[in-house]
Coordinates of C-alpha atoms in Angstrom, one line a residue:
Chain W
M1 CA 66.9 82.8 7.0
A2 CA 64.7 85.4 8.5
T3 CA 67.1 86.3 10.6
E4 CA 69.5 87.3 7.6
F5 CA 69.6 90.8 5.6
R6 CA 70.9 91.6 2.3
E7 CA 74.1 93.8 2.9
E8 CA 72.3 97.7 1.7
H9 CA 73.4 98.7 -1.6
E10 CA 73.6 102.2 -2.5
L11 CA 70.4 101.5 -4.7
H12 CA 68.9 101.2 -1.0
K13 CA 70.0 104.5 -0.2
R14 CA 68.5 106.2 -4.2
R15 CA 65.1 104.5 -3.0
F16 CA 65.2 105.8 0.2
G17 CA 65.8 109.4 -1.0
R18 CA 63.6 108.5 -3.2
N19 CA 60.8 107.7 -0.8
M20 CA 61.6 110.5 1.4
G21 CA 61.3 113.1 -1.6
L22 CA 57.3 111.9 -2.2
L23 CA 56.6 112.1 1.8
A24 CA 58.2 115.4 1.8
V25 CA 55.9 115.8 -1.5
L26 CA 52.5 114.7 0.7
I27 CA 53.3 116.8 3.4
A28 CA 53.5 120.2 1.4
F29 CA 50.3 119.4 0.0
V30 CA 48.6 118.9 2.7
A31 CA 50.0 122.3 4.7
I32 CA 48.7 123.9 1.3
V33 CA 45.6 122.3 1.3
F34 CA 44.8 123.5 4.9
G35 CA 46.5 126.9 4.3
L36 CA 44.0 127.4 2.1
T37 CA 41.5 126.4 3.1
I38 CA 41.7 128.4 6.1
V39 CA 42.4 131.9 4.4
K40 CA 39.3 131.0 1.6
V41 CA 37.2 130.6 5.0
S42 CA 38.3 133.7 7.0
E43 CA 38.1 135.2 3.3
G44 CA 34.1 134.3 4.0
G45 CA 34.3 131.6 1.5
K46 CA 31.3 129.6 1.0
M47 CA 31.5 126.8 3.5
E48 CA 28.8 124.1 1.8
A49 CA 28.3 123.5 -2.0
F50 CA 25.1 122.0 -4.0
D51 CA 25.1 118.9 -3.2
H52 CA 22.2 117.6 -5.5
A53 CA 19.9 118.4 -3.0
T54 CA 17.9 122.2 -2.0
R55 CA 19.7 123.7 0.6
P56 CA 17.9 126.9 2.0
S57 CA 21.1 128.5 3.0
L58 CA 22.6 128.5 -0.3
L59 CA 19.3 130.0 -1.4
V60 CA 19.6 133.7 -2.5
P61 CA 17.4 135.8 -0.9
E62 CA 14.3 137.8 -2.9
D63 CA 13.0 140.4 -2.4
G64 CA 11.0 141.8 0.6
Q65 CA 11.9 138.3 2.4
Chain U
M1 CA 80.9 93.9 -4.7
T2 CA 82.1 96.6 -7.5
D3 CA 80.3 93.8 -10.4
T4 CA 77.9 94.1 -8.6
T5 CA 77.6 97.9 -9.0
A6 CA 78.7 97.9 -12.1
V7 CA 75.5 95.9 -13.4
F8 CA 73.0 98.7 -11.8
E9 CA 75.0 101.8 -13.3
Q10 CA 74.7 101.5 -17.0
P11 CA 71.0 103.0 -16.6
R12 CA 71.0 103.5 -12.7
E13 CA 67.8 103.7 -11.3
A14 CA 66.6 107.8 -11.0
G15 CA 67.0 109.5 -8.0
F16 CA 64.4 111.9 -6.6
G17 CA 66.3 113.9 -8.5
D18 CA 65.4 112.6 -12.2
Y19 CA 61.9 113.3 -11.5
V20 CA 62.7 116.9 -10.8
A21 CA 64.5 117.3 -13.6
L22 CA 62.0 115.9 -15.8
L23 CA 59.7 119.1 -15.2
K24 CA 62.2 121.3 -16.6
P25 CA 63.6 124.0 -13.5
R26 CA 65.4 126.3 -15.3
V27 CA 62.2 126.8 -17.5
M28 CA 60.1 126.8 -14.3
S29 CA 61.7 129.8 -12.7
L30 CA 61.6 131.7 -15.7
V31 CA 57.4 130.8 -15.4
V32 CA 57.8 132.0 -12.2
F33 CA 58.7 135.2 -12.3
T34 CA 56.8 135.7 -15.7
A35 CA 53.9 134.9 -13.6
L36 CA 54.4 136.2 -10.0
A37 CA 54.7 139.4 -11.8
G38 CA 51.8 139.5 -14.2
L39 CA 50.2 138.3 -10.6
V40 CA 52.2 141.7 -8.8
V41 CA 51.3 144.4 -11.4
A42 CA 47.2 143.4 -11.9
P43 CA 45.2 146.1 -10.4
V44 CA 43.7 143.0 -7.5
S45 CA 46.1 143.0 -4.5
V46 CA 45.6 138.9 -3.9
H47 CA 46.1 137.2 -0.3
P48 CA 49.6 136.4 0.0
M49 CA 48.9 132.5 0.7
I50 CA 46.3 132.6 -2.4
A51 CA 49.0 133.8 -4.5
F52 CA 51.7 131.9 -3.5
T53 CA 49.6 128.6 -4.6
S54 CA 48.9 129.9 -7.8
I55 CA 51.7 130.4 -8.9
L56 CA 53.5 127.6 -7.2
F57 CA 50.7 125.8 -9.9
I58 CA 50.9 127.4 -12.6
A59 CA 54.7 125.8 -12.1
I60 CA 54.1 122.4 -11.4
G61 CA 51.8 123.1 -14.8
G62 CA 54.3 123.9 -16.5
G63 CA 56.7 121.6 -15.1
A64 CA 54.0 118.8 -16.3
S65 CA 53.5 119.9 -20.3
G66 CA 57.9 120.1 -20.3
S67 CA 57.6 116.5 -18.5
L68 CA 55.5 115.7 -21.3
N69 CA 57.9 117.3 -23.9
M70 CA 60.3 114.7 -22.9
W71 CA 57.8 112.2 -23.5
W72 CA 57.0 112.8 -26.7
D73 CA 60.4 114.2 -27.6
A74 CA 63.3 111.5 -26.1
D75 CA 64.2 110.2 -29.4
I76 CA 65.5 113.5 -31.0
D77 CA 67.1 114.1 -27.3
Q78 CA 69.3 111.0 -27.7
V79 CA 71.3 112.7 -30.6
M80 CA 71.3 116.5 -29.5
R81 CA 74.4 117.0 -26.8
R82 CA 73.0 119.5 -25.1
T83 CA 69.9 117.4 -24.1
Q84 CA 71.1 114.1 -24.0
N85 CA 71.9 114.0 -20.1
R86 CA 67.7 114.4 -19.6
P87 CA 66.3 112.1 -17.6
V88 CA 64.6 109.6 -20.3
P89 CA 67.3 109.6 -23.3
S90 CA 70.1 108.5 -20.2
G91 CA 67.5 105.5 -19.3
R92 CA 67.6 106.6 -16.0
V93 CA 63.2 107.6 -15.9
T94 CA 61.4 105.3 -18.7
K95 CA 59.3 107.1 -21.4
D96 CA 56.3 106.0 -20.2
E97 CA 57.0 107.2 -16.3
A98 CA 57.3 110.7 -17.7
L99 CA 54.1 110.3 -19.5
A100 CA 52.4 109.5 -16.3
V101 CA 54.1 112.7 -14.4
G102 CA 53.5 114.6 -16.6
L103 CA 49.7 113.8 -17.2
A104 CA 49.1 113.5 -13.0
L105 CA 51.0 116.6 -12.8
S106 CA 48.8 118.3 -15.3
G107 CA 45.8 117.3 -13.9
I108 CA 46.4 118.1 -9.7
A109 CA 48.2 121.9 -11.2
V110 CA 45.1 122.8 -13.3
L111 CA 42.6 121.5 -10.5
M112 CA 44.1 123.4 -7.5
L113 CA 44.3 126.9 -9.8
G114 CA 41.2 126.7 -10.4
L115 CA 40.5 126.2 -7.0
A116 CA 43.0 128.3 -5.2
A117 CA 42.3 131.1 -7.9
N118 CA 39.3 130.5 -10.4
W119 CA 38.6 128.9 -13.4
V120 CA 39.8 132.1 -16.0
A121 CA 43.1 131.6 -15.1
A122 CA 42.5 127.8 -14.1
G123 CA 41.5 127.2 -18.2
L124 CA 44.6 129.5 -19.4
L125 CA 46.8 126.9 -17.7
A126 CA 45.2 124.1 -19.1
F127 CA 45.5 125.9 -22.5
T128 CA 48.7 126.3 -21.8
I129 CA 49.5 122.9 -21.2
F130 CA 47.8 121.8 -24.6
F131 CA 49.9 124.2 -26.4
Y132 CA 53.2 123.4 -24.9
A133 CA 52.4 119.6 -25.6
V134 CA 50.0 118.8 -28.4
V135 CA 50.1 121.9 -30.5
Y136 CA 54.0 122.7 -30.3
T137 CA 55.9 119.4 -29.2
M138 CA 53.8 117.1 -31.0
W139 CA 52.3 118.9 -34.1
L140 CA 54.9 121.7 -34.8
K141 CA 58.6 120.8 -33.6
R142 CA 59.1 118.7 -35.8
S143 CA 57.6 120.0 -39.2
T144 CA 57.9 123.7 -39.9
P145 CA 60.6 126.4 -39.5
Q146 CA 58.2 128.8 -37.6
N147 CA 57.8 125.9 -34.8
I148 CA 59.5 128.6 -32.1
V149 CA 57.4 131.5 -33.3
I150 CA 54.0 129.6 -32.5
G151 CA 56.1 127.6 -29.7
G152 CA 56.7 130.6 -28.2
A153 CA 53.6 131.3 -27.7
A154 CA 53.4 128.9 -24.9
G155 CA 55.7 130.2 -22.8
A156 CA 54.2 133.8 -23.3
F157 CA 51.3 132.9 -21.0
P158 CA 52.7 132.8 -17.4
P159 CA 52.0 136.4 -17.1
M160 CA 48.5 136.4 -18.6
I161 CA 47.6 133.3 -16.2
G162 CA 49.6 135.5 -13.2
W163 CA 47.2 138.7 -14.1
A164 CA 44.0 135.7 -14.1
V165 CA 44.8 134.9 -11.1
A166 CA 44.3 138.8 -9.3
T167 CA 41.3 139.9 -11.9
G168 CA 39.8 136.6 -13.0
G169 CA 39.5 137.8 -16.2
V170 CA 41.7 139.1 -19.5
S171 CA 43.4 143.0 -20.4
L172 CA 44.5 144.9 -22.7
E173 CA 47.8 144.5 -20.4
S174 CA 47.8 141.2 -19.8
V175 CA 47.6 140.8 -23.9
L176 CA 50.4 143.3 -24.3
M177 CA 52.4 141.4 -21.7
F178 CA 51.9 138.2 -23.7
A179 CA 52.7 139.7 -26.5
L180 CA 56.0 141.0 -25.6
I181 CA 57.5 137.2 -24.9
F182 CA 55.9 136.0 -27.8
M183 CA 57.5 138.6 -29.7
W184 CA 61.1 138.0 -27.9
T185 CA 61.5 134.3 -28.2
P186 CA 62.4 134.4 -31.7
P187 CA 65.2 135.9 -32.3
H188 CA 66.5 134.3 -28.7
F189 CA 66.2 131.0 -30.5
W190 CA 67.4 132.3 -33.0
A191 CA 70.6 133.2 -31.4
L192 CA 70.8 130.0 -30.0
A193 CA 70.4 128.1 -33.1
L194 CA 73.2 130.3 -34.6
F195 CA 75.9 128.7 -32.2
M196 CA 74.5 125.3 -31.1
K197 CA 74.5 124.8 -35.9
E198 CA 75.4 121.1 -35.4
D199 CA 73.0 120.4 -32.5
Y200 CA 69.4 120.7 -34.1
S201 CA 70.4 119.4 -38.1
N202 CA 71.3 116.3 -36.6
A203 CA 68.0 115.5 -34.6
G204 CA 66.4 116.4 -37.8
V205 CA 64.3 120.0 -36.2
P206 CA 63.8 122.4 -38.8
M207 CA 65.0 124.7 -37.5
L208 CA 64.9 128.1 -39.3
T209 CA 68.9 128.2 -39.3
V210 CA 68.8 125.1 -41.4
T211 CA 65.8 125.5 -43.4
H212 CA 66.1 128.6 -44.8
G213 CA 70.1 129.6 -43.8
R214 CA 71.8 131.4 -41.3
K215 CA 71.5 134.4 -43.8
S216 CA 67.7 133.8 -43.5
T217 CA 68.5 133.9 -40.3
R218 CA 70.0 137.1 -39.3
V219 CA 67.4 138.8 -41.1
H220 CA 64.4 137.7 -39.2
I221 CA 66.4 138.0 -35.8
L222 CA 66.8 142.2 -36.9
V223 CA 62.5 141.8 -38.0
Y224 CA 61.1 140.7 -35.2
T225 CA 63.3 142.1 -32.8
L226 CA 62.3 145.8 -34.7
L227 CA 58.5 144.4 -33.9
L228 CA 59.0 143.7 -30.4
A229 CA 60.0 147.4 -29.4
P230 CA 56.8 148.9 -30.0
L231 CA 55.0 146.0 -28.2
A232 CA 57.8 147.0 -25.2
L233 CA 57.2 150.5 -25.1
G234 CA 53.6 149.8 -25.4
I235 CA 53.0 148.2 -22.1
A236 CA 54.2 151.8 -21.4
A237 CA 51.3 153.5 -22.0
T238 CA 48.9 151.3 -20.6
S239 CA 47.8 151.5 -16.7
I240 CA 50.5 149.4 -15.7
G241 CA 53.3 151.6 -17.4
G242 CA 55.1 154.5 -16.3
P243 CA 58.0 156.9 -16.0
V244 CA 60.1 154.6 -14.7
Y245 CA 59.0 151.3 -16.8
L246 CA 59.9 153.5 -20.0
A247 CA 63.2 154.7 -19.3
A248 CA 64.3 151.1 -18.7
S249 CA 62.4 150.0 -21.7
L250 CA 63.6 152.3 -24.2
V251 CA 67.6 151.5 -23.1
L252 CA 66.5 148.3 -23.1
N253 CA 65.3 147.9 -26.7
A254 CA 67.9 150.6 -27.7
A255 CA 70.7 148.1 -26.9
F256 CA 68.3 144.9 -28.3
I257 CA 68.3 146.2 -31.7
R258 CA 71.4 147.5 -31.2
G259 CA 72.6 143.4 -31.1
A260 CA 70.0 143.2 -34.0
L261 CA 71.7 145.1 -36.3
R262 CA 75.2 143.8 -35.4
I263 CA 74.2 140.2 -36.3
W264 CA 72.4 141.4 -39.1
K265 CA 76.0 142.5 -40.6
R266 CA 77.8 139.9 -39.7
D267 CA 78.1 136.4 -42.3
E268 CA 79.6 133.1 -41.6
D269 CA 83.2 134.4 -42.0
V270 CA 83.2 136.3 -39.4
A271 CA 81.3 134.9 -36.6
E272 CA 83.0 131.8 -37.0
A273 CA 86.6 134.1 -36.8
D274 CA 85.3 135.3 -33.0
A275 CA 83.7 131.9 -32.3
Y276 CA 80.1 133.5 -32.9
A277 CA 80.7 136.1 -29.5
V278 CA 78.3 138.7 -31.1
E279 CA 75.5 136.0 -31.2
K280 CA 76.4 134.3 -27.5
S281 CA 76.2 137.8 -26.6
F282 CA 73.2 139.0 -27.9
F283 CA 71.3 135.7 -26.5
K284 CA 72.5 136.6 -22.9
L285 CA 71.4 140.6 -23.7
S286 CA 67.7 138.9 -24.5
L287 CA 67.8 136.9 -21.0
V288 CA 68.4 140.4 -19.3
Y289 CA 65.6 142.5 -21.8
L290 CA 62.8 140.2 -20.7
F291 CA 63.8 140.0 -17.3
L292 CA 64.3 144.0 -16.7
H293 CA 61.3 144.7 -18.4
F294 CA 59.2 142.4 -16.1
V295 CA 61.3 143.9 -13.2
A296 CA 61.0 147.6 -14.4
L297 CA 56.9 147.0 -14.1
M298 CA 56.9 145.6 -10.5
A299 CA 59.2 147.9 -9.8
Q300 CA 56.0 150.6 -11.4
K301 CA 54.0 149.3 -8.7
G302 CA 55.8 149.0 -6.1
L303 CA 56.3 153.4 -6.6
A304 CA 53.0 153.7 -6.4
A305 CA 52.7 153.6 -2.8
Y306 CA 54.4 156.4 -2.8
G307 CA 53.4 158.7 -5.3
L308 CA 55.8 158.0 -7.7
G309 CA 54.3 155.3 -9.6
G310 CA 51.8 155.3 -12.9
W311 CA 50.9 158.1 -15.5

């Protein structure tokens, strides 16, 4: 029967705790990467990196230019 | 319902805390503290967010190597009373899970430290994990009584990594902080081995107490303690030292050498009679010794802001 639920077991509580723990870790990781990005960019970090194609904005200007 | 729960109870399914326990949180706290000290005393200031992230991933890298250690050592952890309740020997987490957690977190930690700080620090962290998991756990722990002497190097890297996070390199100061922990580890662990005696011999781990005898271990503790003192005092003469550190180090080394002398003078009968009181107090003192050395270094740095710092 589709409406029949299995009784709640201590095991399910433990698994729920584990899932919540993982959720908290993932949220914290996202927050850290976001925070780090804000700091790096506001400290003048490069906005773009080498991506297998020439990017004039990444070149070091030569003398007299 | 009681009979069905009994089925699950034997190796009960792991909770989140069991995975945290794989990372050896108590060792982690020492890693956090010494890495923070290395970062704080460095002459370059670091943005608090970058400092926080770096310390976090250094700690996770250290934890990952702990997980790899528990994967490899599951068999001997089962024999020693001190380690029987760890997640793998108690059957809550499987060996394969410990390996997976260890490898995944190692990769994440090194990558994130490289992105947050620099690749010198990340390289040092990678080397530390390799050293602890492969050189110490796999090669040395079961084969030589010098296991903790060389394995101690793994625990000595964190202040060097912290210093590298700030400066992007290695210098005399960071090498001396490494040396301080490196030379401190053997007397610290041998004192423990003196009063935790049956454990290591039952597991077949060649601790110095088992292979060379307890008398020789007492001599080793004294020799290493004497060698440690000039290194600890030597830091006082570098750019991160100063009068506060020198005073603290003098007192701590005097107490440590006094304790080592007392251990050296005793024999087993005397030690047995007072239930290893001197050995136990030396072990506790060793924790205070290391902690206060790094506190003194950080205090020295803090006082510099008020013109009371270094030389």
